[in-house]
Amino acid sequence: MAETVRSEIEIAAPQATVFAFLTDPDKIMRWLASKATVEPHPGGIYLVDVGGKSLARGEFTEVIPVHRLAYSFGWEGRENVPPGSTLIEIDLVEKEGGGTLLRLTHSGLPDEAERASHEKGWSHYMRRLAIAAAGGDPGPDTMA
């Protein structure tokens, strides 16, 4: 049975800023990747090199600027979670008084071990995203 990761984080930045940190390669490299190629439109590529060790690949399936992203996801060279084998959905909700609530759902993971691993990774990288999008420096990536 497929496993799912669900996570939320409040970010002290407007939706448009958070959306840019999820779709602009230069901004993605500030919190997640050493290299990034993204084409944020349905059918566009999602290719992110996490720490120079793991290459994530997928394709955007839904893009609603400043509100929602969905893309297939998986890892090059990993049989358990191959490219495009899972689905990431990100919703950005404007918070009263400013800021953004990011809701992430990562579905289609093959087993509990992969769910736990991806949950740990998302928790780490969502905290880094929150710092970067709010204008801070998340520092060196300790997971990379």
PDB file of C-alpha atoms in Angstrom:
ATOM      1  CA  MET A   1       0.000   0.000   0.000  1.00  0.00           C
ATOM      2  CA  ALA A   2       1.330   3.430  -0.956  1.00  0.00           C
ATOM      3  CA  GLU A   3       2.401   5.765   1.821  1.00  0.00           C
ATOM      4  CA  THR A   4       1.885   9.535   2.138  1.00  0.00           C
ATOM      5  CA  VAL A   5       3.753  12.351   3.892  1.00  0.00           C
ATOM      6  CA  ARG A   6       1.681  15.359   4.987  1.00  0.00           C
ATOM      7  CA  SER A   7       3.304  18.430   6.480  1.00  0.00           C
ATOM      8  CA  GLU A   8       2.576  22.104   7.127  1.00  0.00           C
ATOM      9  CA  ILE A   9       4.740  25.093   7.996  1.00  0.00           C
ATOM     10  CA  GLU A  10       4.023  28.768   8.484  1.00  0.00           C
ATOM     11  CA  ILE A  11       6.361  31.056   6.573  1.00  0.00           C
ATOM     12  CA  ALA A  12       6.809  34.756   7.374  1.00  0.00           C
ATOM     13  CA  ALA A  13       6.613  35.810   3.721  1.00  0.00           C
ATOM     14  CA  PRO A  14       3.858  36.526   1.177  1.00  0.00           C
ATOM     15  CA  GLN A  15       2.528  33.740  -1.066  1.00  0.00           C
ATOM     16  CA  ALA A  16       4.264  35.215  -4.135  1.00  0.00           C
ATOM     17  CA  THR A  17       7.639  35.104  -2.381  1.00  0.00           C
ATOM     18  CA  VAL A  18       7.176  31.508  -1.220  1.00  0.00           C
ATOM     19  CA  PHE A  19       5.978  30.500  -4.703  1.00  0.00           C
ATOM     20  CA  ALA A  20       9.140  32.052  -6.204  1.00  0.00           C
ATOM     21  CA  PHE A  21      11.294  30.021  -3.788  1.00  0.00           C
ATOM     22  CA  LEU A  22       9.576  26.872  -5.124  1.00  0.00           C
ATOM     23  CA  THR A  23       9.795  27.722  -8.844  1.00  0.00           C
ATOM     24  CA  ASP A  24      12.855  29.951  -9.466  1.00  0.00           C
ATOM     25  CA  PRO A  25      16.062  27.897  -9.881  1.00  0.00           C
ATOM     26  CA  ASP A  26      18.263  30.552  -8.237  1.00  0.00           C
ATOM     27  CA  LYS A  27      15.978  30.694  -5.204  1.00  0.00           C
ATOM     28  CA  ILE A  28      15.652  26.880  -5.025  1.00  0.00           C
ATOM     29  CA  MET A  29      19.445  26.716  -4.750  1.00  0.00           C
ATOM     30  CA  ARG A  30      19.315  28.906  -1.612  1.00  0.00           C
ATOM     31  CA  TRP A  31      17.469  26.272   0.453  1.00  0.00           C
ATOM     32  CA  LEU A  32      17.367  22.908  -1.356  1.00  0.00           C
ATOM     33  CA  ALA A  33      19.690  22.239  -4.257  1.00  0.00           C
ATOM     34  CA  SER A  34      23.156  22.660  -5.666  1.00  0.00           C
ATOM     35  CA  LYS A  35      21.611  22.789  -9.180  1.00  0.00           C
ATOM     36  CA  ALA A  36      18.026  23.194 -10.351  1.00  0.00           C
ATOM     37  CA  THR A  37      16.198  23.160 -13.677  1.00  0.00           C
ATOM     38  CA  VAL A  38      12.499  23.826 -13.375  1.00  0.00           C
ATOM     39  CA  GLU A  39       9.880  24.739 -15.961  1.00  0.00           C
ATOM     40  CA  PRO A  40       6.836  25.554 -13.803  1.00  0.00           C
ATOM     41  CA  HIS A  41       4.030  24.813 -16.259  1.00  0.00           C
ATOM     42  CA  PRO A  42       2.090  21.591 -16.864  1.00  0.00           C
ATOM     43  CA  GLY A  43       4.431  19.196 -18.675  1.00  0.00           C
ATOM     44  CA  GLY A  44       7.512  21.191 -17.606  1.00  0.00           C
ATOM     45  CA  ILE A  45      10.543  19.504 -16.099  1.00  0.00           C
ATOM     46  CA  TYR A  46      11.417  19.370 -12.412  1.00  0.00           C
ATOM     47  CA  LEU A  47      15.116  18.476 -12.059  1.00  0.00           C
ATOM     48  CA  VAL A  48      16.870  19.233  -8.783  1.00  0.00           C
ATOM     49  CA  ASP A  49      20.315  18.110  -7.600  1.00  0.00           C
ATOM     50  CA  VAL A  50      20.076  17.859  -3.812  1.00  0.00           C
ATOM     51  CA  GLY A  51      23.520  18.359  -2.299  1.00  0.00           C
ATOM     52  CA  GLY A  52      25.337  17.007  -5.342  1.00  0.00           C
ATOM     53  CA  LYS A  53      24.385  13.469  -4.240  1.00  0.00           C
ATOM     54  CA  SER A  54      20.767  12.879  -5.203  1.00  0.00           C
ATOM     55  CA  LEU A  55      19.076  13.902  -8.438  1.00  0.00           C
ATOM     56  CA  ALA A  56      15.299  14.383  -8.163  1.00  0.00           C
ATOM     57  CA  ARG A  57      13.354  14.269 -11.428  1.00  0.00           C
ATOM     58  CA  GLY A  58       9.724  14.737 -12.308  1.00  0.00           C
ATOM     59  CA  GLU A  59       7.239  16.756 -14.301  1.00  0.00           C
ATOM     60  CA  PHE A  60       4.867  19.549 -13.307  1.00  0.00           C
ATOM     61  CA  THR A  61       1.226  18.479 -13.534  1.00  0.00           C
ATOM     62  CA  GLU A  62      -0.463  21.573 -12.073  1.00  0.00           C
ATOM     63  CA  VAL A  63       0.721  25.153 -11.619  1.00  0.00           C
ATOM     64  CA  ILE A  64      -1.569  27.850 -10.227  1.00  0.00           C
ATOM     65  CA  PRO A  65       0.732  30.847  -9.597  1.00  0.00           C
ATOM     66  CA  VAL A  66       1.126  31.805  -5.949  1.00  0.00           C
ATOM     67  CA  HIS A  67      -1.447  29.190  -4.838  1.00  0.00           C
ATOM     68  CA  ARG A  68      -0.599  25.613  -5.888  1.00  0.00           C
ATOM     69  CA  LEU A  69       2.025  23.351  -7.437  1.00  0.00           C
ATOM     70  CA  ALA A  70       1.859  19.651  -8.208  1.00  0.00           C
ATOM     71  CA  TYR A  71       4.566  17.562  -9.816  1.00  0.00           C
ATOM     72  CA  SER A  72       5.639  13.970 -10.210  1.00  0.00           C
ATOM     73  CA  PHE A  73       8.811  13.142  -8.309  1.00  0.00           C
ATOM     74  CA  GLY A  74      11.437  10.467  -7.858  1.00  0.00           C
ATOM     75  CA  TRP A  75      15.175   9.857  -7.690  1.00  0.00           C
ATOM     76  CA  GLU A  76      17.589   8.987 -10.484  1.00  0.00           C
ATOM     77  CA  GLY A  77      19.169   5.584  -9.851  1.00  0.00           C
ATOM     78  CA  ARG A  78      16.825   4.603  -7.015  1.00  0.00           C
ATOM     79  CA  GLU A  79      14.702   1.591  -7.858  1.00  0.00           C
ATOM     80  CA  ASN A  80      12.415   2.084  -4.860  1.00  0.00           C
ATOM     81  CA  VAL A  81      11.393   5.655  -5.815  1.00  0.00           C
ATOM     82  CA  PRO A  82      12.288   6.103  -9.503  1.00  0.00           C
ATOM     83  CA  PRO A  83      11.802   9.429 -11.344  1.00  0.00           C
ATOM     84  CA  GLY A  84       8.168  10.422 -11.673  1.00  0.00           C
ATOM     85  CA  SER A  85       6.868   7.609  -9.428  1.00  0.00           C
ATOM     86  CA  THR A  86       5.388   9.772  -6.639  1.00  0.00           C
ATOM     87  CA  LEU A  87       3.326  12.972  -6.505  1.00  0.00           C
ATOM     88  CA  ILE A  88       4.095  16.174  -4.601  1.00  0.00           C
ATOM     89  CA  GLU A  89       1.295  18.678  -4.056  1.00  0.00           C
ATOM     90  CA  ILE A  90       1.984  22.051  -2.451  1.00  0.00           C
ATOM     91  CA  ASP A  91      -0.733  24.508  -1.480  1.00  0.00           C
ATOM     92  CA  LEU A  92       0.070  28.041  -0.336  1.00  0.00           C
ATOM     93  CA  VAL A  93      -2.578  29.668   1.848  1.00  0.00           C
ATOM     94  CA  GLU A  94      -2.447  33.369   2.719  1.00  0.00           C
ATOM     95  CA  LYS A  95      -2.457  33.906   6.491  1.00  0.00           C
ATOM     96  CA  GLU A  96      -4.523  36.668   8.057  1.00  0.00           C
ATOM     97  CA  GLY A  97      -2.121  39.432   9.039  1.00  0.00           C
ATOM     98  CA  GLY A  98       0.538  38.289   6.551  1.00  0.00           C
ATOM     99  CA  GLY A  99       2.599  35.253   5.942  1.00  0.00           C
ATOM    100  CA  THR A 100       1.845  31.975   4.201  1.00  0.00           C
ATOM    101  CA  LEU A 101       0.820  28.528   5.328  1.00  0.00           C
ATOM    102  CA  LEU A 102       2.527  25.891   3.158  1.00  0.00           C
ATOM    103  CA  ARG A 103       0.727  22.538   3.021  1.00  0.00           C
ATOM    104  CA  LEU A 104       2.681  19.696   1.440  1.00  0.00           C
ATOM    105  CA  THR A 105       1.393  16.250   0.488  1.00  0.00           C
ATOM    106  CA  HIS A 106       3.859  13.703  -0.935  1.00  0.00           C
ATOM    107  CA  SER A 107       1.924  10.605  -2.019  1.00  0.00           C
ATOM    108  CA  GLY A 108       2.719   7.318  -3.706  1.00  0.00           C
ATOM    109  CA  LEU A 109       5.765   6.386  -1.627  1.00  0.00           C
ATOM    110  CA  PRO A 110       6.241   2.603  -1.804  1.00  0.00           C
ATOM    111  CA  ASP A 111       6.646   1.702   1.872  1.00  0.00           C
ATOM    112  CA  GLU A 112       6.964   2.909   5.453  1.00  0.00           C
ATOM    113  CA  ALA A 113      10.776   3.191   5.255  1.00  0.00           C
ATOM    114  CA  GLU A 114      10.565   5.559   2.269  1.00  0.00           C
ATOM    115  CA  ARG A 115       7.731   7.501   3.915  1.00  0.00           C
ATOM    116  CA  ALA A 116       9.813   8.010   7.063  1.00  0.00           C
ATOM    117  CA  SER A 117      12.896   8.986   5.051  1.00  0.00           C
ATOM    118  CA  HIS A 118      10.984  11.520   2.944  1.00  0.00           C
ATOM    119  CA  GLU A 119       9.171  12.878   6.010  1.00  0.00           C
ATOM    120  CA  LYS A 120      12.548  13.571   7.642  1.00  0.00           C
ATOM    121  CA  GLY A 121      13.838  15.211   4.451  1.00  0.00           C
ATOM    122  CA  TRP A 122      10.750  17.370   3.956  1.00  0.00           C
ATOM    123  CA  SER A 123      10.823  18.507   7.591  1.00  0.00           C
ATOM    124  CA  HIS A 124      14.464  19.573   7.189  1.00  0.00           C
ATOM    125  CA  TYR A 125      14.012  21.318   3.832  1.00  0.00           C
ATOM    126  CA  MET A 126      10.715  23.026   4.721  1.00  0.00           C
ATOM    127  CA  ARG A 127      12.451  24.658   7.713  1.00  0.00           C
ATOM    128  CA  ARG A 128      15.245  25.815   5.378  1.00  0.00           C
ATOM    129  CA  LEU A 129      12.647  27.163   2.924  1.00  0.00           C
ATOM    130  CA  ALA A 130      10.896  29.092   5.712  1.00  0.00           C
ATOM    131  CA  ILE A 131      14.170  30.776   6.708  1.00  0.00           C
ATOM    132  CA  ALA A 132      15.206  31.610   3.128  1.00  0.00           C
ATOM    133  CA  ALA A 133      11.777  32.880   2.022  1.00  0.00           C
ATOM    134  CA  ALA A 134      11.610  35.148   5.091  1.00  0.00           C
ATOM    135  CA  GLY A 135      14.888  36.744   4.000  1.00  0.00           C
ATOM    136  CA  GLY A 136      17.262  34.765   6.212  1.00  0.00           C
ATOM    137  CA  ASP A 137      20.217  32.518   5.478  1.00  0.00           C
ATOM    138  CA  PRO A 138      19.512  28.851   6.246  1.00  0.00           C
ATOM    139  CA  GLY A 139      23.274  28.186   6.336  1.00  0.00           C
ATOM    140  CA  PRO A 140      25.052  25.101   5.018  1.00  0.00           C
ATOM    141  CA  ASP A 141      22.828  22.125   4.301  1.00  0.00           C
ATOM    142  CA  THR A 142      23.552  19.544   6.996  1.00  0.00           C
ATOM    143  CA  MET A 143      21.615  16.810   5.148  1.00  0.00           C
ATOM    144  CA  ALA A 144      23.460  17.174   1.851  1.00  0.00           C
TER     145      ALA A 144
END
